[in-house]
Short mmCIF file of C-alpha atoms and ligand atoms in Angstrom, two decimals:
data_model
loop_
_atom_site.label_atom_id
_atom_site.label_comp_id
_atom_site.label_asym_id
_atom_site.label_seq_id
_atom_site.Cartn_x
_atom_site.Cartn_y
_atom_site.Cartn_z
CA MET A 377 3.54 -2.96 22.11
CA ALA A 378 6.68 -1.19 20.87
CA THR A 379 6.02 2.49 20.28
CA GLU A 380 9.47 3.61 19.20
CA ALA A 381 10.30 4.17 15.57
CA ASN A 382 12.54 1.29 14.52
CA GLY A 383 15.76 2.43 13.08
CA SER A 384 15.98 3.11 9.32
CA GLY A 385 19.36 4.78 9.36
CA ASP A 386 17.93 8.14 8.50
CA GLY A 387 19.10 9.83 11.64
CA LEU A 388 15.61 10.59 12.77
CA ASP A 389 15.42 8.10 15.64
CA GLY A 390 15.96 10.43 18.58
CA GLU A 391 13.84 13.24 17.14
CA LEU A 392 10.80 10.96 16.44
CA ASP A 393 10.26 10.41 20.20
CA GLY A 394 9.40 14.04 20.63
CA GLU A 395 5.99 15.61 21.07
CA LEU A 396 3.50 15.07 18.28
CA VAL A 397 1.62 18.25 17.38
CA ILE A 398 -1.42 18.12 15.00
CA THR A 399 -1.26 20.79 12.30
CA GLY A 400 -4.14 19.85 10.04
CA ARG A 401 -6.66 17.34 9.07
CA ILE A 402 -6.65 15.53 5.67
CA THR A 403 -10.22 16.06 4.74
CA THR A 404 -10.44 13.59 1.88
CA ALA A 405 -9.73 10.81 4.29
CA SER A 406 -12.49 8.41 5.39
CA ASN A 407 -11.09 7.94 8.91
CA ALA A 408 -9.58 10.49 11.23
CA THR A 409 -6.33 11.28 9.44
CA PHE A 410 -4.23 14.14 10.56
CA LEU A 411 -1.14 16.02 9.41
CA ALA A 412 1.14 16.47 12.32
CA GLN A 413 4.77 17.64 13.21
CA ILE A 414 7.23 15.81 15.43
CA GLY A 415 9.87 18.60 15.81
CA ASP A 416 10.81 19.48 12.12
CA THR A 417 9.44 16.17 10.78
CA ALA A 418 6.07 16.18 9.07
CA VAL A 419 4.00 13.03 9.59
CA VAL A 420 0.58 11.48 8.99
CA TYR A 421 -1.17 10.54 12.26
CA LYS A 422 -4.17 8.23 12.38
CA PRO A 423 -5.29 7.61 15.96
CA VAL A 424 -6.92 4.23 16.63
CA ALA A 425 -9.78 6.12 18.33
CA GLY A 426 -10.64 7.76 15.00
CA GLU A 427 -11.15 4.45 13.13
CA ASN A 428 -14.48 3.56 11.79
CA PRO A 429 -15.32 -0.06 12.59
CA LEU A 430 -15.40 -2.31 9.47
CA TRP A 431 -17.53 -5.42 9.25
CA ASP A 432 -15.11 -7.12 6.89
CA PHE A 433 -11.97 -6.34 9.03
CA PRO A 434 -13.24 -7.08 12.56
CA ASP A 435 -9.84 -8.16 14.01
CA GLY A 436 -7.26 -5.76 15.41
CA THR A 437 -6.93 -2.14 14.21
CA LEU A 438 -6.21 -0.46 10.93
CA ALA A 439 -3.15 1.20 12.65
CA HIS A 440 -1.68 -2.22 13.43
CA ARG A 441 -2.20 -3.30 9.81
CA GLU A 442 -0.48 -0.17 8.59
CA ALA A 443 2.50 -0.84 10.93
CA ALA A 444 2.55 -4.48 9.74
CA ALA A 445 2.60 -3.30 6.11
CA TYR A 446 5.58 -1.23 6.75
CA LEU A 447 7.47 -4.15 8.32
CA VAL A 448 6.70 -6.35 5.33
CA SER A 449 7.74 -3.64 2.93
CA GLU A 450 11.08 -3.35 4.77
CA ALA A 451 11.53 -7.12 4.45
CA PHE A 452 11.15 -6.65 0.62
CA GLY A 453 13.75 -3.91 0.73
CA TRP A 454 12.00 -1.92 -1.92
CA ASN A 455 10.93 1.16 0.13
CA VAL A 456 7.33 0.80 -0.98
CA VAL A 457 5.82 2.01 2.31
CA PRO A 458 7.14 5.20 3.96
CA ARG A 459 8.44 4.62 7.49
CA THR A 460 5.37 3.84 9.70
CA TRP A 461 5.12 3.03 13.33
CA LEU A 462 2.82 3.03 16.35
CA ARG A 463 3.07 5.72 18.96
CA SER A 464 0.93 7.97 21.17
CA GLY A 465 -0.30 11.41 20.19
CA PRO A 466 -2.89 13.92 21.36
CA MET A 467 -5.76 11.60 20.40
CA GLY A 468 -4.16 8.49 21.88
CA VAL A 469 -2.16 5.64 20.27
CA GLY A 470 -2.19 5.50 16.52
CA MET A 471 -0.09 4.96 13.47
CA VAL A 472 2.38 7.61 12.37
CA GLN A 473 4.00 7.73 8.99
CA LEU A 474 6.59 10.04 7.48
CA TRP A 475 5.05 12.63 5.19
CA GLN A 476 6.27 12.45 1.56
CA ASP A 477 6.42 15.52 -0.68
CA ILE A 478 5.01 14.38 -3.96
CA ASP A 479 5.40 15.90 -7.46
CA PRO A 480 1.85 17.02 -8.24
CA ASP A 481 2.66 16.96 -12.00
CA GLN A 482 3.33 13.23 -12.08
CA ASP A 483 0.67 10.52 -12.06
CA ALA A 484 1.29 6.84 -11.72
CA VAL A 485 -2.25 6.00 -12.67
CA ASP A 486 -4.53 7.66 -15.18
CA LEU A 487 -7.91 7.49 -16.88
CA VAL A 488 -7.65 8.41 -20.58
CA THR A 489 -9.78 8.61 -23.68
CA ALA A 490 -8.78 6.51 -26.76
CA GLU A 491 -7.00 9.46 -28.45
CA ARG A 492 -4.94 10.07 -25.39
CA LEU A 493 -3.73 6.50 -24.97
CA PRO A 494 0.04 6.62 -24.74
CA ASP A 495 2.10 4.31 -27.09
CA ALA A 496 4.59 3.08 -24.68
CA GLY A 497 5.53 3.12 -21.00
CA TRP A 498 2.08 2.35 -19.70
CA ARG A 499 0.01 -0.72 -19.03
CA ARG A 500 -3.77 -1.00 -19.70
CA VAL A 501 -5.89 -2.13 -16.77
CA LEU A 502 -9.52 -1.92 -18.08
CA ASP A 503 -11.80 -0.11 -20.52
CA GLY A 504 -15.15 1.49 -19.67
CA THR A 505 -17.27 4.55 -20.27
CA ASP A 506 -17.20 7.84 -18.24
CA GLU A 507 -20.14 9.97 -17.13
CA GLU A 508 -20.34 11.57 -20.59
CA ASP A 509 -20.41 8.17 -22.33
CA ARG A 510 -16.90 8.46 -23.65
CA GLU A 511 -14.75 5.35 -23.92
CA VAL A 512 -11.98 5.60 -21.34
CA THR A 513 -9.16 3.29 -20.34
CA LEU A 514 -7.54 2.93 -16.93
CA ILE A 515 -3.78 2.82 -17.29
CA HIS A 516 -0.77 2.79 -14.99
CA GLU A 517 2.96 3.26 -15.51
CA ASP A 518 5.07 0.35 -16.62
CA THR A 519 7.99 0.78 -14.18
CA ASP A 520 9.96 -1.39 -11.81
CA SER A 521 8.62 0.77 -8.94
CA LEU A 522 5.02 -0.11 -9.75
CA ARG A 523 5.86 -3.78 -10.37
CA ARG A 524 7.28 -3.93 -6.86
CA MET A 525 4.23 -2.19 -5.39
CA ALA A 526 2.02 -4.66 -7.25
CA ILE A 527 3.95 -7.62 -5.79
CA PHE A 528 3.78 -6.06 -2.39
CA ASP A 529 0.00 -5.70 -2.69
CA VAL A 530 -0.36 -9.36 -3.73
CA VAL A 531 1.63 -10.46 -0.62
CA ALA A 532 0.02 -8.00 1.69
CA ASN A 533 -3.45 -8.90 0.22
CA ASN A 534 -4.20 -5.17 -0.10
CA ALA A 535 -7.86 -4.49 -0.50
CA ASP A 536 -7.48 -0.71 -1.26
CA ARG A 537 -4.80 0.19 -3.77
CA LYS A 538 -6.51 3.22 -5.37
CA GLY A 539 -4.76 5.75 -7.58
CA GLY A 540 -4.67 8.15 -4.69
CA HIS A 541 -2.76 5.65 -2.51
CA ILE A 542 0.21 5.79 -4.86
CA LEU A 543 2.42 8.77 -4.20
CA ALA A 544 4.50 10.07 -7.15
CA MET A 545 7.87 11.19 -5.89
CA PRO A 546 9.82 13.77 -7.92
CA ASP A 547 12.66 11.25 -8.65
CA GLY A 548 10.30 8.70 -10.22
CA HIS A 549 10.02 6.53 -7.12
CA ARG A 550 6.41 5.47 -6.09
CA HIS A 551 5.37 5.11 -2.51
CA GLY A 552 2.26 3.23 -1.43
CA VAL A 553 0.13 4.54 1.41
CA ASP A 554 -3.04 3.69 3.36
CA HIS A 555 -2.55 0.07 4.22
CA GLY A 556 -5.25 -0.32 6.81
CA LEU A 557 -7.08 -2.88 4.67
CA THR A 558 -4.33 -5.47 4.42
CA PHE A 559 -3.41 -9.02 5.60
CA HIS A 560 -6.92 -10.47 5.74
CA ALA A 561 -6.78 -14.25 5.71
CA GLU A 562 -9.29 -14.38 2.83
CA HIS A 563 -8.46 -13.17 -0.67
CA LYS A 564 -9.24 -9.45 -0.77
CA LEU A 565 -6.90 -8.05 -3.34
CA ARG A 566 -8.44 -4.89 -4.84
CA THR A 567 -6.06 -2.79 -6.89
CA VAL A 568 -5.65 -0.55 -9.93
CA LEU A 569 -2.34 -2.25 -10.65
CA TRP A 570 -3.58 -5.22 -12.77
CA GLY A 571 -1.56 -4.12 -15.82
CA PHE A 572 1.18 -6.65 -15.12
CA THR A 573 -1.06 -9.71 -14.98
CA GLY A 574 0.53 -12.70 -16.58
CA ASP A 575 4.01 -11.27 -16.68
CA GLU A 576 6.75 -13.48 -15.44
CA LEU A 577 8.33 -12.46 -12.09
CA ARG A 578 12.02 -11.52 -12.46
CA PRO A 579 14.78 -13.36 -10.56
CA ASP A 580 15.40 -10.28 -8.33
CA GLU A 581 11.66 -10.13 -7.60
CA LEU A 582 11.42 -13.78 -6.71
CA ALA A 583 14.46 -13.40 -4.48
CA ALA A 584 12.77 -10.55 -2.64
CA ILE A 585 9.59 -12.60 -2.12
CA ASP A 586 11.70 -15.47 -0.88
CA GLY A 587 13.44 -13.07 1.55
CA VAL A 588 10.10 -12.01 3.03
CA ARG A 589 9.14 -15.69 3.36
CA THR A 590 12.35 -16.50 5.18
CA ALA A 591 11.92 -13.49 7.47
CA LEU A 592 8.52 -14.66 8.51
CA TYR A 593 10.22 -17.52 10.31
CA ASP A 594 12.50 -15.00 12.05
CA GLU A 595 12.22 -11.50 13.41
CA LEU A 596 9.53 -10.33 10.96
CA GLY A 597 7.23 -13.11 11.90
CA GLU A 598 7.75 -12.44 15.55
CA ALA A 599 7.04 -8.67 15.13
CA LEU A 600 3.89 -9.40 13.15
CA THR A 601 2.38 -11.59 15.82
CA ALA A 602 1.72 -8.41 17.81
CA LEU A 603 -0.04 -6.83 14.81
CA ILE A 604 -2.14 -9.41 12.93
CA THR A 605 -3.79 -12.68 13.85
CA PRO A 606 -2.15 -16.13 13.66
CA ALA A 607 -4.49 -17.12 10.84
CA GLU A 608 -3.48 -13.92 8.96
CA LEU A 609 0.17 -14.73 9.39
CA ASP A 610 -0.36 -18.22 8.02
CA ALA A 611 -2.21 -16.77 5.04
CA LEU A 612 0.63 -14.36 4.43
CA ASP A 613 3.10 -17.18 4.30
CA ALA A 614 0.80 -19.09 1.96
CA ARG A 615 0.56 -16.06 -0.38
CA CYS A 616 4.32 -15.80 -0.54
CA GLU A 617 4.60 -19.55 -1.34
CA ARG A 618 1.92 -19.43 -4.05
CA LEU A 619 3.57 -16.41 -5.69
CA LEU A 620 6.92 -18.15 -5.65
CA SER A 621 5.61 -21.35 -7.17
CA ARG A 622 3.57 -19.58 -9.83
CA ALA A 623 6.27 -17.05 -10.63
CA HIS A 624 3.86 -14.76 -12.44
CA PHE A 625 1.76 -11.78 -11.67
CA PRO A 626 -1.69 -13.16 -10.79
CA ALA A 627 -4.97 -12.41 -12.57
CA PRO A 628 -8.13 -11.24 -10.65
CA ARG A 629 -10.09 -14.13 -9.09
CA GLY A 630 -13.02 -14.65 -6.83
CA HIS A 631 -16.44 -12.95 -6.74
CA MET A 632 -15.57 -9.52 -5.29
CA PRO A 633 -14.66 -6.54 -7.52
CA ALA A 634 -10.99 -6.60 -8.48
CA VAL A 635 -10.61 -2.89 -8.41
CA PRO A 636 -11.29 -0.52 -5.48
CA TRP A 637 -14.04 2.13 -5.81
CA PRO A 638 -13.65 4.92 -6.39
CA LEU A 639 -10.53 4.18 -8.53
CA PHE A 640 -8.77 7.36 -7.26
N1 ADP B 893 2.81 9.55 4.08
C1 ADP B 893 2.21 10.32 3.24
N2 ADP B 893 2.80 11.31 2.55
C2 ADP B 893 2.17 12.17 1.78
N3 ADP B 893 0.85 12.13 1.52
C3 ADP B 893 0.16 11.13 2.12
C4 ADP B 893 0.75 10.24 3.06
N4 ADP B 893 -0.22 9.37 3.50
C5 ADP B 893 -1.36 9.77 2.99
N5 ADP B 893 -1.19 10.88 2.18
C6 ADP B 893 -2.24 11.58 1.39
O1 ADP B 893 -3.37 11.74 2.18
C7 ADP B 893 -4.49 11.00 1.59
C8 ADP B 893 -5.31 10.35 2.68
O2 ADP B 893 -4.51 9.55 3.40
P1 ADP B 893 -4.89 7.99 3.52
O3 ADP B 893 -3.74 7.27 4.10
O4 ADP B 893 -5.42 7.38 2.29
O5 ADP B 893 -6.03 8.15 4.68
P2 ADP B 893 -7.41 7.33 4.97
O6 ADP B 893 -7.06 6.00 5.66
O7 ADP B 893 -8.19 8.18 5.89
O8 ADP B 893 -8.07 7.09 3.65
C9 ADP B 893 -3.81 10.06 0.57
O9 ADP B 893 -4.65 9.69 -0.45
C10 ADP B 893 -2.58 10.77 0.11
O10 ADP B 893 -2.94 11.72 -0.85
MG1 MG B 894 -7.30 6.46 1.81
#
Protein backbone atom coordinates (compact mmCIF):
# COMPACT_ATOMS: atom_id res chain seq x y z
CA MET A 1 0.00 0.00 0.00
CA ALA A 2 1.33 3.39 -0.97
CA THR A 3 1.74 5.59 2.05
CA GLU A 4 3.17 8.70 0.46
CA ALA A 5 1.08 11.77 -0.23
CA ASN A 6 0.42 11.85 -3.93
CA GLY A 7 1.37 15.16 -5.45
CA SER A 8 -1.14 17.99 -5.56
CA GLY A 9 1.31 20.66 -6.68
CA ASP A 10 1.03 22.44 -3.35
CA GLY A 11 4.72 22.08 -2.54
CA LEU A 12 4.01 20.01 0.56
CA ASP A 13 5.18 16.64 -0.75
CA GLY A 14 8.57 16.48 0.97
CA GLU A 15 7.33 17.90 4.23
CA LEU A 16 4.42 15.46 4.54
CA ASP A 17 6.78 12.50 4.94
CA GLY A 18 7.98 13.89 8.27
CA GLU A 19 7.05 12.76 11.76
CA LEU A 20 3.36 12.96 12.67
CA VAL A 21 2.78 14.38 16.16
CA ILE A 22 -0.66 14.19 17.79
CA THR A 23 -1.72 17.55 19.25
CA GLY A 24 -5.34 16.93 20.25
CA ARG A 25 -8.39 14.76 19.96
CA ILE A 26 -11.55 15.82 18.13
CA THR A 27 -13.96 14.91 20.89
CA THR A 28 -17.18 15.13 18.87
CA ALA A 29 -15.92 12.34 16.64
CA SER A 30 -17.42 8.85 16.87
CA ASN A 31 -14.15 7.07 16.06
CA ALA A 32 -10.63 7.88 17.24
CA THR A 33 -10.03 11.13 15.38
CA PHE A 34 -7.00 13.25 16.19
CA LEU A 35 -5.63 16.62 15.34
CA ALA A 36 -1.94 16.32 14.47
CA GLN A 37 1.02 18.19 13.02
CA ILE A 38 3.47 17.09 10.36
CA GLY A 39 6.07 19.82 10.60
CA ASP A 40 4.13 23.07 10.15
CA THR A 41 1.15 21.37 8.52
CA ALA A 42 -1.99 20.65 10.55
CA VAL A 43 -3.76 17.40 9.71
CA VAL A 44 -6.56 15.12 10.85
CA TYR A 45 -5.29 11.62 11.73
CA LYS A 46 -7.64 8.65 12.04
CA PRO A 47 -5.72 5.45 12.86
CA VAL A 48 -7.27 2.22 11.57
CA ALA A 49 -6.81 0.80 15.07
CA GLY A 50 -9.27 3.39 16.42
CA GLU A 51 -12.10 2.44 14.08
CA ASN A 52 -15.28 0.97 15.54
CA PRO A 53 -16.37 -2.09 13.53
CA LEU A 54 -19.58 -1.49 11.58
CA TRP A 55 -21.98 -4.30 10.71
CA ASP A 56 -23.11 -2.57 7.51
CA PHE A 57 -19.56 -1.81 6.26
CA PRO A 58 -17.78 -5.10 6.98
CA ASP A 59 -15.20 -4.88 4.14
CA GLY A 60 -11.92 -3.03 4.36
CA THR A 61 -11.38 -0.02 6.58
CA LEU A 62 -12.90 3.43 6.94
CA ALA A 63 -9.44 4.91 6.32
CA HIS A 64 -9.23 3.16 2.94
CA ARG A 65 -12.66 4.51 2.02
CA GLU A 66 -11.58 8.02 2.96
CA ALA A 67 -8.48 7.68 0.79
CA ALA A 68 -10.64 6.33 -2.05
CA ALA A 69 -13.03 9.29 -1.68
CA TYR A 70 -10.13 11.69 -2.13
CA LEU A 71 -8.99 9.93 -5.32
CA VAL A 72 -12.50 10.11 -6.77
CA SER A 73 -12.78 13.76 -5.74
CA GLU A 74 -9.51 14.49 -7.54
CA ALA A 75 -10.83 12.75 -10.66
CA PHE A 76 -13.82 15.15 -10.60
CA GLY A 77 -11.37 18.06 -10.36
CA TRP A 78 -13.67 20.00 -8.01
CA ASN A 79 -11.57 19.96 -4.84
CA VAL A 80 -14.46 18.59 -2.75
CA VAL A 81 -12.32 16.43 -0.46
CA PRO A 82 -9.21 17.97 1.16
CA ARG A 83 -6.01 16.10 0.34
CA THR A 84 -6.20 12.70 2.06
CA TRP A 85 -3.76 9.81 2.13
CA LEU A 86 -2.70 6.75 4.10
CA ARG A 87 0.40 6.80 6.25
CA SER A 88 1.70 5.64 9.59
CA GLY A 89 1.52 7.60 12.81
CA PRO A 90 1.97 7.05 16.54
CA MET A 91 -1.12 4.78 16.61
CA GLY A 92 -0.27 2.91 13.46
CA VAL A 93 -1.42 3.26 9.86
CA GLY A 94 -4.39 5.49 9.28
CA MET A 95 -5.82 8.17 7.10
CA VAL A 96 -4.39 11.66 7.20
CA GLN A 97 -6.16 14.71 5.81
CA LEU A 98 -5.06 18.32 5.52
CA TRP A 99 -6.75 20.46 8.16
CA GLN A 100 -8.92 23.27 6.77
CA ASP A 101 -9.46 26.56 8.59
CA ILE A 102 -13.18 27.19 8.27
CA ASP A 103 -15.13 30.43 8.66
CA PRO A 104 -17.25 29.81 11.79
CA ASP A 105 -19.71 32.54 10.71
CA GLN A 106 -20.78 30.70 7.55
CA ASP A 107 -23.12 27.73 7.37
CA ALA A 108 -23.81 25.71 4.25
CA VAL A 109 -26.75 23.95 5.91
CA ASP A 110 -29.25 25.39 8.37
CA LEU A 111 -32.43 24.56 10.25
CA VAL A 112 -34.78 27.58 10.29
CA THR A 113 -38.28 28.52 11.45
CA ALA A 114 -40.82 29.73 8.87
CA GLU A 115 -40.19 33.42 9.62
CA ARG A 116 -36.45 32.94 9.07
CA LEU A 117 -36.79 31.19 5.70
CA PRO A 118 -34.57 33.09 3.25
CA ASP A 119 -36.13 34.30 -0.04
CA ALA A 120 -33.33 33.29 -2.34
CA GLY A 121 -29.99 31.55 -2.49
CA TRP A 122 -31.13 28.48 -0.54
CA ARG A 123 -32.82 25.17 -1.29
CA ARG A 124 -35.43 23.48 0.91
CA VAL A 125 -34.76 19.89 1.92
CA LEU A 126 -37.53 18.97 4.34
CA ASP A 127 -40.03 20.34 6.87
CA GLY A 128 -40.49 19.05 10.41
CA THR A 129 -41.03 20.12 14.00
CA ASP A 130 -38.33 20.79 16.58
CA GLU A 131 -38.25 19.83 20.29
CA GLU A 132 -40.45 22.85 21.10
CA ASP A 133 -43.03 21.87 18.48
CA ARG A 134 -42.09 24.73 16.15
CA GLU A 135 -42.24 24.17 12.41
CA VAL A 136 -38.72 24.10 11.05
CA THR A 137 -37.23 23.65 7.61
CA LEU A 138 -33.89 22.13 6.70
CA ILE A 139 -32.23 24.23 4.03
CA HIS A 140 -28.88 24.35 2.27
CA GLU A 141 -27.10 26.85 0.08
CA ASP A 142 -27.89 26.94 -3.62
CA THR A 143 -24.35 27.13 -4.95
CA ASP A 144 -22.16 25.42 -7.53
CA SER A 145 -19.90 24.21 -4.72
CA LEU A 146 -22.76 22.30 -3.05
CA ARG A 147 -24.11 21.01 -6.38
CA ARG A 148 -20.69 19.50 -6.95
CA MET A 149 -20.59 17.99 -3.47
CA ALA A 150 -24.08 16.52 -3.98
CA ILE A 151 -22.94 14.95 -7.27
CA PHE A 152 -19.79 13.61 -5.62
CA ASP A 153 -21.98 12.06 -2.89
CA VAL A 154 -24.24 10.31 -5.40
CA VAL A 155 -21.21 8.86 -7.17
CA ALA A 156 -19.40 7.94 -3.94
CA ASN A 157 -22.67 6.60 -2.44
CA ASN A 158 -22.00 8.62 0.70
CA ALA A 159 -24.03 7.36 3.67
CA ASP A 160 -23.07 10.20 6.02
CA ARG A 161 -23.33 13.71 4.52
CA LYS A 162 -24.34 15.58 7.69
CA GLY A 163 -24.21 19.35 8.08
CA GLY A 164 -21.05 19.00 10.17
CA HIS A 165 -19.32 17.17 7.34
CA ILE A 166 -19.51 20.26 5.13
CA LEU A 167 -16.72 22.74 5.87
CA ALA A 168 -17.45 26.39 5.05
CA MET A 169 -14.29 28.00 3.81
CA PRO A 170 -13.89 31.80 4.07
CA ASP A 171 -13.87 32.24 0.25
CA GLY A 172 -17.21 30.48 -0.20
CA HIS A 173 -15.75 27.14 -1.21
CA ARG A 174 -17.19 24.11 0.59
CA HIS A 175 -15.15 21.02 1.45
CA GLY A 176 -16.64 17.65 2.32
CA VAL A 177 -15.08 15.54 5.10
CA ASP A 178 -15.64 12.21 6.86
CA HIS A 179 -15.96 9.79 3.95
CA GLY A 180 -15.56 6.52 5.86
CA LEU A 181 -19.09 5.42 4.91
CA THR A 182 -18.77 5.50 1.15
CA PHE A 183 -18.60 3.17 -1.86
CA HIS A 184 -20.85 0.41 -0.53
CA ALA A 185 -22.11 -1.74 -3.40
CA GLU A 186 -25.71 -1.29 -2.22
CA HIS A 187 -27.57 2.01 -2.32
CA LYS A 188 -26.69 3.87 0.92
CA LEU A 189 -26.95 7.54 0.01
CA ARG A 190 -27.81 9.51 3.15
CA THR A 191 -27.38 13.25 2.84
CA VAL A 192 -28.73 16.66 3.80
CA LEU A 193 -28.12 17.86 0.22
CA TRP A 194 -31.43 16.80 -1.34
CA GLY A 195 -32.35 20.36 -2.31
CA PHE A 196 -31.23 19.87 -5.93
CA THR A 197 -33.46 16.83 -6.57
CA GLY A 198 -34.92 16.90 -10.06
CA ASP A 199 -32.57 19.61 -11.36
CA GLU A 200 -30.95 18.94 -14.70
CA LEU A 201 -27.20 18.33 -14.57
CA ARG A 202 -25.21 20.95 -16.47
CA PRO A 203 -22.86 20.10 -19.35
CA ASP A 204 -19.77 20.78 -17.23
CA GLU A 205 -21.13 18.54 -14.47
CA LEU A 206 -21.87 15.73 -16.92
CA ALA A 207 -18.38 16.12 -18.38
CA ALA A 208 -16.83 15.77 -14.92
CA ILE A 209 -18.83 12.59 -14.19
CA ASP A 210 -17.81 11.24 -17.58
CA GLY A 211 -14.20 12.05 -16.70
CA VAL A 212 -14.45 10.00 -13.51
CA ARG A 213 -15.96 7.11 -15.44
CA THR A 214 -13.15 7.18 -17.97
CA ALA A 215 -10.55 7.35 -15.19
CA LEU A 216 -12.06 4.21 -13.63
CA TYR A 217 -10.71 2.28 -16.62
CA ASP A 218 -7.30 3.83 -16.12
CA GLU A 219 -5.12 4.89 -13.17
CA LEU A 220 -8.01 5.74 -10.86
CA GLY A 221 -9.52 2.28 -11.18
CA GLU A 222 -6.13 0.73 -10.57
CA ALA A 223 -5.54 2.79 -7.43
CA LEU A 224 -9.04 2.01 -6.13
CA THR A 225 -8.54 -1.75 -6.35
CA ALA A 226 -6.23 -1.44 -3.32
CA LEU A 227 -8.91 0.45 -1.35
CA ILE A 228 -12.38 -0.96 -2.09
CA THR A 229 -13.74 -4.34 -3.23
CA PRO A 230 -14.21 -5.38 -6.89
CA ALA A 231 -18.01 -5.36 -6.39
CA GLU A 232 -17.79 -1.83 -5.00
CA LEU A 233 -15.70 -0.73 -7.98
CA ASP A 234 -18.34 -2.14 -10.36
CA ALA A 235 -21.10 -0.39 -8.43
CA LEU A 236 -19.19 2.89 -8.62
CA ASP A 237 -18.98 2.54 -12.39
CA ALA A 238 -22.71 1.74 -12.55
CA ARG A 239 -23.60 4.83 -10.48
CA CYS A 240 -21.62 7.04 -12.87
CA GLU A 241 -23.34 5.44 -15.83
CA ARG A 242 -26.81 5.85 -14.30
CA LEU A 243 -26.21 9.49 -13.41
CA LEU A 244 -24.96 10.20 -16.93
CA SER A 245 -27.95 8.56 -18.58
CA ARG A 246 -30.53 10.22 -16.28
CA ALA A 247 -28.74 13.59 -16.34
CA HIS A 248 -30.70 14.86 -13.31
CA PHE A 249 -30.11 15.04 -9.57
CA PRO A 250 -31.76 11.90 -8.16
CA ALA A 251 -34.57 11.73 -5.62
CA PRO A 252 -34.33 9.60 -2.46
CA ARG A 253 -35.20 5.95 -3.01
CA GLY A 254 -35.24 2.68 -1.09
CA HIS A 255 -36.34 1.86 2.43
CA MET A 256 -33.62 3.45 4.49
CA PRO A 257 -33.82 7.02 5.77
CA ALA A 258 -32.57 9.45 3.14
CA VAL A 259 -30.99 11.83 5.64
CA PRO A 260 -28.29 11.04 8.22
CA TRP A 261 -29.06 11.30 11.92
CA PRO A 262 -28.31 13.57 13.60
CA LEU A 263 -28.57 16.07 10.75
CA PHE A 264 -25.54 18.06 11.97
N1 LIG B 1 -9.87 18.21 7.26
C1 LIG B 1 -10.56 18.87 8.19
N2 LIG B 1 -10.40 20.20 8.39
C2 LIG B 1 -11.09 20.86 9.34
N3 LIG B 1 -12.00 20.29 10.14
C3 LIG B 1 -12.21 18.98 10.00
C4 LIG B 1 -11.52 18.19 9.03
N4 LIG B 1 -11.94 16.90 9.14
C5 LIG B 1 -12.83 16.88 10.14
N5 LIG B 1 -13.01 18.12 10.68
C6 LIG B 1 -13.90 18.49 11.78
O1 LIG B 1 -13.86 17.48 12.78
C7 LIG B 1 -15.16 16.89 12.93
C8 LIG B 1 -15.00 15.40 13.14
O2 LIG B 1 -14.32 14.83 12.04
P1 LIG B 1 -14.95 13.61 11.23
O3 LIG B 1 -14.14 13.44 10.00
O4 LIG B 1 -16.41 13.83 11.08
O5 LIG B 1 -14.61 12.42 12.26
P2 LIG B 1 -15.41 11.07 12.64
O6 LIG B 1 -15.14 10.07 11.56
O7 LIG B 1 -14.81 10.60 13.90
O8 LIG B 1 -16.87 11.46 12.75
C9 LIG B 1 -15.89 17.25 11.64
O9 LIG B 1 -17.28 17.29 11.82
C10 LIG B 1 -15.33 18.62 11.31
O10 LIG B 1 -15.97 19.62 12.06
MG1 LIG C 1 -18.09 12.65 11.53
